[in-house]
Amino acid sequence: MRGLLKDTLAELIDRKMLYLFGGVTVVAVLIATVGAQIDVGFHTGSGVDSEADPFKAVVGSAAVRGLSTFMSFMVFLATMATAGLIPQLLTKGRVDFYLSKPVSRTGLLLGKLFSTIIVYGLLITLCGSVLSLALKWLIGGFGWEILGVFPISVAALCIWLCIVFLAGVAFKSTPLAIMTTFLVWIVQTVLSGHEAYKQLLDSKTADIIIDSLYYIFPKMTGINDMSRELALGGTVFDWMPLWSSLLFGIAMIWLAALTFRKTDF
């Protein structure tokens, strides 16, 4: 596990991904800085209570939503950045080296998955922390409930990585892994409006098909909504989008492990 963790970290550094994530974070901080300079009728850092200054509360809410959007984008970047890890791992010579070690194929795949989650999960959390501290200093108007964005974002990353790993094992191709993940994203985005489709079609058969697809596929749109609600200090009453999506991710990595065990090299 430690060897795979070091390899994943080395791959991150060698492919200059730190520059990409760092650059996006710097741009986000600059955008927040420019936004904070706009004259909105309150003095930043003056200690005005958000309840006494409704406009400041609105700005704080916008800042929280901006952070949530930023974290969703960072999860997207991390997913795309890791799409080639498994195809590279399965190249001739490299996979032979790993399989020569006293570790099962399932252990190798899970070790790579957990290593990737740790490295990229910490990376996006660090980037999000930099932006949240900048927003707190520049704008304020929100509490530390904003930290709820980070575990939800890491959970979303885990789900996408399971999909990427399955596609990588099945196709051994980085472009196909990216395309498969993108198709899943399109499907789950379309299915987020499942209630509207059911009302439009007005068919019991269609209702069953749409509901089945909705509950099977991950619900990243719903997870993003949960993240924003928690960050705004609200209460999430329905955790179904998160736990059902995690179950989908578990099913994907199980299929990846099964495919990996039956693959000849």
CSV table of N, CA and C in Angstrom, one decimal, residues 59-200:
chain,number,residue,atom,x,y,z
A,59,VAL,N,-24.4,37.7,0.3
A,59,VAL,CA,-23.1,37.5,-0.3
A,59,VAL,C,-22.4,36.3,0.3
A,60,GLY,N,-22.6,36.1,1.6
A,60,GLY,CA,-22.0,34.9,2.2
A,60,GLY,C,-22.5,33.6,1.7
A,61,SER,N,-23.9,33.6,1.4
A,61,SER,CA,-24.5,32.5,0.8
A,61,SER,C,-23.9,32.2,-0.6
A,62,ALA,N,-23.7,33.3,-1.4
A,62,ALA,CA,-23.2,33.2,-2.7
A,62,ALA,C,-21.7,32.6,-2.7
A,63,ALA,N,-21.0,33.1,-1.6
A,63,ALA,CA,-19.6,32.6,-1.5
A,63,ALA,C,-19.6,31.1,-1.2
A,64,VAL,N,-20.5,30.6,-0.4
A,64,VAL,CA,-20.6,29.2,-0.1
A,64,VAL,C,-21.0,28.4,-1.3
A,65,ARG,N,-21.9,28.9,-2.1
A,65,ARG,CA,-22.3,28.2,-3.3
A,65,ARG,C,-21.1,28.2,-4.3
A,66,GLY,N,-20.4,29.3,-4.3
A,66,GLY,CA,-19.2,29.4,-5.2
A,66,GLY,C,-18.2,28.3,-4.8
A,67,LEU,N,-18.0,28.2,-3.5
A,67,LEU,CA,-17.0,27.1,-3.0
A,67,LEU,C,-17.5,25.7,-3.4
A,68,SER,N,-18.8,25.5,-3.2
A,68,SER,CA,-19.3,24.2,-3.6
A,68,SER,C,-19.2,23.9,-5.1
A,69,THR,N,-19.4,24.9,-5.9
A,69,THR,CA,-19.2,24.8,-7.4
A,69,THR,C,-17.7,24.5,-7.7
A,70,PHE,N,-16.8,25.2,-7.0
A,70,PHE,CA,-15.4,25.1,-7.2
A,70,PHE,C,-15.0,23.6,-6.8
A,71,MET,N,-15.5,23.1,-5.7
A,71,MET,CA,-15.1,21.7,-5.3
A,71,MET,C,-15.7,20.7,-6.3
A,72,SER,N,-16.9,21.0,-6.9
A,72,SER,CA,-17.4,20.0,-7.9
A,72,SER,C,-16.5,20.0,-9.1
A,73,PHE,N,-16.0,21.2,-9.5
A,73,PHE,CA,-15.1,21.3,-10.6
A,73,PHE,C,-13.7,20.6,-10.3
A,74,MET,N,-13.2,20.7,-9.1
A,74,MET,CA,-12.0,20.1,-8.7
A,74,MET,C,-12.2,18.5,-8.7
A,75,VAL,N,-13.3,18.1,-8.3
A,75,VAL,CA,-13.6,16.6,-8.4
A,75,VAL,C,-13.6,16.2,-9.9
A,76,PHE,N,-14.1,17.0,-10.8
A,76,PHE,CA,-14.1,16.7,-12.2
A,76,PHE,C,-12.7,16.7,-12.7
A,77,LEU,N,-11.9,17.7,-12.3
A,77,LEU,CA,-10.5,17.7,-12.7
A,77,LEU,C,-9.7,16.4,-12.3
A,78,ALA,N,-9.9,16.1,-11.0
A,78,ALA,CA,-9.3,14.9,-10.4
A,78,ALA,C,-9.7,13.7,-11.1
A,79,THR,N,-10.9,13.6,-11.5
A,79,THR,CA,-11.4,12.4,-12.2
A,79,THR,C,-10.8,12.3,-13.6
A,80,MET,N,-10.7,13.4,-14.3
A,80,MET,CA,-10.1,13.4,-15.6
A,80,MET,C,-8.6,13.1,-15.5
A,81,ALA,N,-7.9,13.6,-14.4
A,81,ALA,CA,-6.5,13.5,-14.3
A,81,ALA,C,-6.1,12.0,-14.0
A,82,THR,N,-7.1,11.3,-13.4
A,82,THR,CA,-6.8,9.9,-13.0
A,82,THR,C,-7.3,8.9,-14.0
A,83,ALA,N,-7.9,9.3,-15.1
A,83,ALA,CA,-8.4,8.4,-16.1
A,83,ALA,C,-7.4,7.5,-16.7
A,84,GLY,N,-6.1,8.0,-16.7
A,84,GLY,CA,-5.1,7.2,-17.4
A,84,GLY,C,-4.3,6.3,-16.4
A,85,LEU,N,-4.6,6.4,-15.1
A,85,LEU,CA,-3.8,5.6,-14.2
A,85,LEU,C,-3.9,4.1,-14.4
A,86,ILE,N,-5.1,3.6,-14.5
A,86,ILE,CA,-5.2,2.1,-14.7
A,86,ILE,C,-4.7,1.7,-16.1
A,87,PRO,N,-5.0,2.3,-17.2
A,87,PRO,CA,-4.4,1.9,-18.5
A,87,PRO,C,-2.9,1.9,-18.4
A,88,GLN,N,-2.3,2.9,-17.7
A,88,GLN,CA,-0.8,2.9,-17.6
A,88,GLN,C,-0.4,1.8,-16.7
A,89,LEU,N,-1.1,1.5,-15.7
A,89,LEU,CA,-0.8,0.4,-14.8
A,89,LEU,C,-0.8,-1.0,-15.5
A,90,LEU,N,-1.7,-1.1,-16.5
A,90,LEU,CA,-1.9,-2.4,-17.1
A,90,LEU,C,-1.0,-2.5,-18.4
A,91,THR,N,-0.1,-1.6,-18.6
A,91,THR,CA,0.8,-1.7,-19.8
A,91,THR,C,1.8,-2.9,-19.5
A,92,LYS,N,2.2,-3.5,-20.6
A,92,LYS,CA,3.1,-4.7,-20.6
A,92,LYS,C,4.4,-4.3,-19.9
A,93,GLY,N,4.8,-5.1,-19.0
A,93,GLY,CA,6.1,-4.8,-18.3
A,93,GLY,C,5.8,-4.2,-16.9
A,94,ARG,N,4.9,-3.2,-16.9
A,94,ARG,CA,4.6,-2.6,-15.6
A,94,ARG,C,3.7,-3.4,-14.8
A,95,VAL,N,2.6,-4.0,-15.5
A,95,VAL,CA,1.7,-4.8,-14.8
A,95,VAL,C,2.4,-6.1,-14.3
A,96,ASP,N,3.3,-6.6,-15.2
A,96,ASP,CA,4.1,-7.8,-14.8
A,96,ASP,C,4.9,-7.6,-13.5
A,97,PHE,N,5.5,-6.4,-13.4
A,97,PHE,CA,6.2,-6.0,-12.2
A,97,PHE,C,5.3,-6.1,-11.0
A,98,TYR,N,4.2,-5.5,-11.0
A,98,TYR,CA,3.3,-5.5,-9.9
A,98,TYR,C,2.7,-6.9,-9.6
A,99,LEU,N,2.4,-7.6,-10.6
A,99,LEU,CA,1.8,-9.0,-10.4
A,99,LEU,C,2.9,-9.9,-9.9
A,100,SER,N,4.2,-9.6,-10.0
A,100,SER,CA,5.2,-10.5,-9.5
A,100,SER,C,5.4,-10.3,-8.0
A,101,LYS,N,4.7,-9.3,-7.4
A,101,LYS,CA,4.8,-9.1,-6.0
A,101,LYS,C,3.8,-10.0,-5.3
A,102,PRO,N,4.0,-10.2,-4.0
A,102,PRO,CA,3.1,-11.1,-3.2
A,102,PRO,C,1.8,-10.3,-2.8
A,103,VAL,N,1.0,-10.0,-3.9
A,103,VAL,CA,-0.2,-9.3,-3.7
A,103,VAL,C,-1.2,-9.8,-4.7
A,104,SER,N,-2.5,-10.0,-4.3
A,104,SER,CA,-3.5,-10.5,-5.2
A,104,SER,C,-3.9,-9.4,-6.2
A,105,ARG,N,-4.5,-9.7,-7.2
A,105,ARG,CA,-4.9,-8.7,-8.2
A,105,ARG,C,-6.0,-7.8,-7.6
A,106,THR,N,-6.9,-8.3,-6.8
A,106,THR,CA,-7.9,-7.5,-6.1
A,106,THR,C,-7.2,-6.5,-5.2
A,107,GLY,N,-6.2,-7.1,-4.4
A,107,GLY,CA,-5.4,-6.2,-3.5
A,107,GLY,C,-4.7,-5.1,-4.2
A,108,LEU,N,-4.2,-5.4,-5.4
A,108,LEU,CA,-3.4,-4.4,-6.2
A,108,LEU,C,-4.4,-3.3,-6.7
A,109,LEU,N,-5.6,-3.7,-7.2
A,109,LEU,CA,-6.5,-2.8,-7.7
A,109,LEU,C,-7.1,-1.9,-6.5
A,110,LEU,N,-7.4,-2.5,-5.4
A,110,LEU,CA,-8.0,-1.7,-4.3
A,110,LEU,C,-6.9,-0.8,-3.7
A,111,GLY,N,-5.6,-1.3,-3.7
A,111,GLY,CA,-4.6,-0.5,-3.2
A,111,GLY,C,-4.3,0.7,-4.0
A,112,LYS,N,-4.4,0.5,-5.3
A,112,LYS,CA,-4.3,1.7,-6.2
A,112,LYS,C,-5.5,2.7,-6.1
A,113,LEU,N,-6.7,2.1,-5.9
A,113,LEU,CA,-7.9,3.0,-5.7
A,113,LEU,C,-7.7,3.8,-4.4
A,114,PHE,N,-7.4,3.1,-3.3
A,114,PHE,CA,-7.3,3.9,-2.0
A,114,PHE,C,-6.1,4.9,-2.1
A,115,SER,N,-5.0,4.5,-2.7
A,115,SER,CA,-3.9,5.5,-2.9
A,115,SER,C,-4.3,6.7,-3.7
A,116,THR,N,-5.1,6.5,-4.7
A,116,THR,CA,-5.6,7.6,-5.6
A,116,THR,C,-6.6,8.5,-4.8
A,117,ILE,N,-7.4,7.8,-4.0
A,117,ILE,CA,-8.4,8.6,-3.2
A,117,ILE,C,-7.7,9.5,-2.2
A,118,ILE,N,-6.6,8.9,-1.5
A,118,ILE,CA,-5.9,9.6,-0.5
A,118,ILE,C,-5.2,10.8,-1.2
A,119,VAL,N,-4.4,10.6,-2.2
A,119,VAL,CA,-3.6,11.6,-2.9
A,119,VAL,C,-4.5,12.7,-3.4
A,120,TYR,N,-5.5,12.4,-4.2
A,120,TYR,CA,-6.3,13.4,-4.9
A,120,TYR,C,-7.3,14.0,-4.0
A,121,GLY,N,-7.8,13.1,-3.0
A,121,GLY,CA,-8.7,13.7,-2.0
A,121,GLY,C,-8.1,14.8,-1.2
A,122,LEU,N,-6.8,14.5,-0.7
A,122,LEU,CA,-6.1,15.5,0.0
A,122,LEU,C,-5.8,16.8,-0.8
A,123,LEU,N,-5.6,16.5,-2.1
A,123,LEU,CA,-5.2,17.7,-3.0
A,123,LEU,C,-6.4,18.6,-3.2
A,124,ILE,N,-7.6,18.0,-3.5
A,124,ILE,CA,-8.8,18.9,-3.7
A,124,ILE,C,-9.2,19.5,-2.4
A,125,THR,N,-9.0,18.8,-1.3
A,125,THR,CA,-9.4,19.4,0.0
A,125,THR,C,-8.4,20.6,0.4
A,126,LEU,N,-7.2,20.4,0.0
A,126,LEU,CA,-6.2,21.5,0.2
A,126,LEU,C,-6.6,22.7,-0.6
A,127,CYS,N,-6.9,22.5,-1.9
A,127,CYS,CA,-7.3,23.6,-2.8
A,127,CYS,C,-8.6,24.3,-2.3
A,128,GLY,N,-9.5,23.5,-1.8
A,128,GLY,CA,-10.8,24.0,-1.3
A,128,GLY,C,-10.6,24.8,0.0
A,129,SER,N,-9.6,24.3,0.8
A,129,SER,CA,-9.3,25.0,2.1
A,129,SER,C,-8.7,26.4,1.8
A,130,VAL,N,-7.8,26.5,0.8
A,130,VAL,CA,-7.2,27.7,0.4
A,130,VAL,C,-8.3,28.7,0.0
A,131,LEU,N,-9.2,28.3,-0.8
A,131,LEU,CA,-10.3,29.2,-1.3
A,131,LEU,C,-11.2,29.6,-0.2
A,132,SER,N,-11.6,28.6,0.7
A,132,SER,CA,-12.5,28.9,1.8
A,132,SER,C,-11.9,29.9,2.7
A,133,LEU,N,-10.6,29.8,3.0
A,133,LEU,CA,-10.0,30.8,3.9
A,133,LEU,C,-9.9,32.2,3.2
A,134,ALA,N,-9.7,32.2,1.9
A,134,ALA,CA,-9.7,33.4,1.2
A,134,ALA,C,-11.0,34.1,1.2
A,135,LEU,N,-12.1,33.3,1.0
A,135,LEU,CA,-13.4,33.8,1.1
A,135,LEU,C,-13.8,34.3,2.4
A,136,LYS,N,-13.4,33.6,3.5
A,136,LYS,CA,-13.7,34.0,4.8
A,136,LYS,C,-13.0,35.3,5.1
A,137,TRP,N,-11.8,35.5,4.7
A,137,TRP,CA,-11.0,36.7,4.9
A,137,TRP,C,-11.6,37.9,4.1
A,138,LEU,N,-11.9,37.6,2.9
A,138,LEU,CA,-12.4,38.7,1.9
A,138,LEU,C,-13.8,39.1,2.2
A,139,ILE,N,-14.7,38.1,2.4
A,139,ILE,CA,-16.1,38.4,2.4
A,139,ILE,C,-16.7,38.1,3.8
A,140,GLY,N,-16.4,36.9,4.4
A,140,GLY,CA,-17.1,36.5,5.6
A,140,GLY,C,-18.5,36.2,5.3
A,141,GLY,N,-19.4,36.3,6.4
A,141,GLY,CA,-20.8,36.1,6.2
A,141,GLY,C,-21.2,34.7,6.2
A,142,PHE,N,-20.3,33.8,6.5
A,142,PHE,CA,-20.7,32.3,6.7
A,142,PHE,C,-19.9,31.7,7.8
A,143,GLY,N,-20.5,30.6,8.3
A,143,GLY,CA,-19.8,29.9,9.4
A,143,GLY,C,-19.0,28.8,9.0
A,144,TRP,N,-18.5,28.0,9.9
A,144,TRP,CA,-17.6,26.9,9.6
A,144,TRP,C,-18.4,25.7,9.2
A,145,GLU,N,-19.7,25.8,9.0
A,145,GLU,CA,-20.5,24.7,8.4
A,145,GLU,C,-20.0,24.4,7.0
A,146,ILE,N,-19.3,25.4,6.5
A,146,ILE,CA,-18.8,25.3,5.1
A,146,ILE,C,-17.9,24.1,4.9
A,147,LEU,N,-17.3,23.6,6.0
A,147,LEU,CA,-16.4,22.5,6.0
A,147,LEU,C,-17.2,21.2,5.6
A,148,GLY,N,-18.5,21.2,5.6
A,148,GLY,CA,-19.3,20.1,5.2
A,148,GLY,C,-19.1,19.8,3.7
A,149,VAL,N,-18.6,20.8,3.0
A,149,VAL,CA,-18.4,20.6,1.5
A,149,VAL,C,-17.4,19.6,1.3
A,150,PHE,N,-16.3,19.5,2.1
A,150,PHE,CA,-15.2,18.7,1.8
A,150,PHE,C,-15.4,17.2,1.9
A,151,PRO,N,-16.0,16.6,3.0
A,151,PRO,CA,-16.2,15.2,2.9
A,151,PRO,C,-17.2,14.7,1.9
A,152,ILE,N,-18.2,15.6,1.5
A,152,ILE,CA,-19.1,15.2,0.5
A,152,ILE,C,-18.4,15.2,-0.9
A,153,SER,N,-17.5,16.1,-1.1
A,153,SER,CA,-16.7,16.2,-2.3
A,153,SER,C,-15.8,15.0,-2.5
A,154,VAL,N,-15.1,14.6,-1.4
A,154,VAL,CA,-14.3,13.4,-1.4
A,154,VAL,C,-15.1,12.2,-1.7
A,155,ALA,N,-16.3,12.1,-1.1
A,155,ALA,CA,-17.2,10.9,-1.4
A,155,ALA,C,-17.5,10.9,-2.9
A,156,ALA,N,-17.8,12.1,-3.4
A,156,ALA,CA,-18.1,12.1,-4.9
A,156,ALA,C,-16.9,11.7,-5.7
A,157,LEU,N,-15.7,12.1,-5.3
A,157,LEU,CA,-14.5,11.7,-6.0
A,157,LEU,C,-14.4,10.1,-5.9
A,158,CYS,N,-14.6,9.5,-4.8
A,158,CYS,CA,-14.6,8.1,-4.7
A,158,CYS,C,-15.5,7.4,-5.7
A,159,ILE,N,-16.7,7.9,-5.8
A,159,ILE,CA,-17.7,7.3,-6.7
A,159,ILE,C,-17.1,7.4,-8.2
A,160,TRP,N,-16.7,8.6,-8.6
A,160,TRP,CA,-16.2,8.7,-9.9
A,160,TRP,C,-14.9,7.9,-10.2
A,161,LEU,N,-14.1,7.7,-9.2
A,161,LEU,CA,-12.9,6.9,-9.4
A,161,LEU,C,-13.2,5.5,-9.6
A,162,CYS,N,-14.3,5.0,-8.9
A,162,CYS,CA,-14.7,3.6,-9.1
A,162,CYS,C,-15.1,3.4,-10.6
A,163,ILE,N,-15.8,4.4,-11.1
A,163,ILE,CA,-16.3,4.3,-12.5
A,163,ILE,C,-15.1,4.3,-13.4
A,164,VAL,N,-14.2,5.2,-13.2
A,164,VAL,CA,-13.0,5.4,-14.0
A,164,VAL,C,-12.1,4.1,-14.0
A,165,PHE,N,-12.0,3.5,-12.8
A,165,PHE,CA,-11.2,2.3,-12.7
A,165,PHE,C,-11.8,1.1,-13.4
A,166,LEU,N,-13.1,1.0,-13.4
A,166,LEU,CA,-13.8,-0.1,-14.1
A,166,LEU,C,-13.6,0.1,-15.6
A,167,ALA,N,-13.8,1.4,-16.1
A,167,ALA,CA,-13.5,1.6,-17.5
A,167,ALA,C,-12.1,1.4,-17.9
A,168,GLY,N,-11.2,1.7,-17.0
A,168,GLY,CA,-9.8,1.5,-17.3
A,168,GLY,C,-9.4,0.0,-17.4
A,169,VAL,N,-9.9,-0.8,-16.5
A,169,VAL,CA,-9.7,-2.2,-16.5
A,169,VAL,C,-10.4,-2.8,-17.7
A,170,ALA,N,-11.6,-2.4,-18.0
A,170,ALA,CA,-12.3,-3.0,-19.1
A,170,ALA,C,-11.8,-2.7,-20.5
A,171,PHE,N,-11.3,-1.5,-20.7
A,171,PHE,CA,-10.9,-1.0,-22.0
A,171,PHE,C,-9.4,-0.8,-22.2
A,172,LYS,N,-8.7,-0.7,-21.0
A,172,LYS,CA,-7.3,-0.4,-21.1
A,172,LYS,C,-6.9,0.8,-21.9
A,173,SER,N,-7.8,1.7,-22.0
A,173,SER,CA,-7.6,2.9,-22.8
A,173,SER,C,-8.0,4.2,-22.1
A,174,THR,N,-7.2,5.2,-22.0
A,174,THR,CA,-7.5,6.4,-21.4
A,174,THR,C,-8.6,7.2,-22.0
A,175,PRO,N,-8.6,7.3,-23.4
A,175,PRO,CA,-9.8,8.0,-24.0
A,175,PRO,C,-11.1,7.3,-23.7
A,176,LEU,N,-11.1,6.0,-23.8
A,176,LEU,CA,-12.4,5.3,-23.5
A,176,LEU,C,-12.8,5.4,-22.1
A,177,ALA,N,-11.9,5.5,-21.2
A,177,ALA,CA,-12.2,5.7,-19.7
A,177,ALA,C,-12.8,7.0,-19.5
A,178,ILE,N,-12.3,8.1,-20.2
A,178,ILE,CA,-12.8,9.4,-20.1
A,178,ILE,C,-14.2,9.5,-20.7
A,179,MET,N,-14.4,8.8,-21.9
A,179,MET,CA,-15.7,8.9,-22.6
A,179,MET,C,-16.7,8.1,-21.8
A,180,THR,N,-16.4,7.0,-21.2
A,180,THR,CA,-17.3,6.2,-20.4
A,180,THR,C,-17.8,7.1,-19.2
A,181,THR,N,-16.8,7.7,-18.5
A,181,THR,CA,-17.2,8.5,-17.3
A,181,THR,C,-18.0,9.7,-17.7
A,182,PHE,N,-17.7,10.3,-18.9
A,182,PHE,CA,-18.5,11.4,-19.4
A,182,PHE,C,-20.0,11.0,-19.7
A,183,LEU,N,-20.1,9.8,-20.3
A,183,LEU,CA,-21.4,9.3,-20.6
A,183,LEU,C,-22.2,9.0,-19.3
A,184,VAL,N,-21.6,8.5,-18.3
A,184,VAL,CA,-22.3,8.3,-17.0
A,184,VAL,C,-22.7,9.6,-16.5
A,185,TRP,N,-21.9,10.7,-16.6
A,185,TRP,CA,-22.2,12.0,-16.1
A,185,TRP,C,-23.4,12.5,-16.9
A,186,ILE,N,-23.5,12.3,-18.2
A,186,ILE,CA,-24.6,12.8,-19.0
A,186,ILE,C,-25.9,12.1,-18.5
A,187,VAL,N,-25.8,10.8,-18.3
A,187,VAL,CA,-27.0,10.0,-18.0
A,187,VAL,C,-27.5,10.5,-16.6
A,188,GLN,N,-26.6,10.6,-15.6
A,188,GLN,CA,-27.1,11.0,-14.3
A,188,GLN,C,-27.6,12.4,-14.3
A,189,THR,N,-27.1,13.3,-15.2
A,189,THR,CA,-27.6,14.6,-15.3
A,189,THR,C,-29.0,14.6,-15.9
A,190,VAL,N,-29.2,13.8,-16.9
A,190,VAL,CA,-30.5,13.7,-17.5
A,190,VAL,C,-31.5,13.1,-16.5
A,191,LEU,N,-31.1,12.1,-15.8
A,191,LEU,CA,-32.0,11.5,-14.8
A,191,LEU,C,-32.3,12.3,-13.6
A,192,SER,N,-31.6,13.4,-13.4
A,192,SER,CA,-31.9,14.3,-12.2
A,192,SER,C,-33.2,14.9,-12.4
A,193,GLY,N,-33.8,15.0,-13.6
A,193,GLY,CA,-35.1,15.5,-13.8
A,193,GLY,C,-36.1,14.4,-14.0
A,194,HIS,N,-35.9,13.3,-13.4
A,194,HIS,CA,-36.8,12.1,-13.6
A,194,HIS,C,-38.3,12.4,-13.3
A,195,GLU,N,-38.6,13.2,-12.3
A,195,GLU,CA,-39.9,13.5,-11.9
A,195,GLU,C,-40.7,14.2,-13.0
A,196,ALA,N,-40.0,15.2,-13.7
A,196,ALA,CA,-40.6,15.9,-14.8
A,196,ALA,C,-40.9,15.0,-16.0
A,197,TYR,N,-39.9,14.0,-16.2
A,197,TYR,CA,-40.2,13.1,-17.3
A,197,TYR,C,-41.4,12.2,-17.0
A,198,LYS,N,-41.5,11.8,-15.8
A,198,LYS,CA,-42.7,10.9,-15.4
A,198,LYS,C,-44.0,11.6,-15.6
A,199,GLN,N,-44.0,12.9,-15.3
A,199,GLN,CA,-45.2,13.7,-15.5
A,199,GLN,C,-45.5,13.9,-16.9
A,200,LEU,N,-44.5,14.1,-17.7
A,200,LEU,CA,-44.6,14.3,-19.1
A,200,LEU,C,-45.1,13.1,-19.9
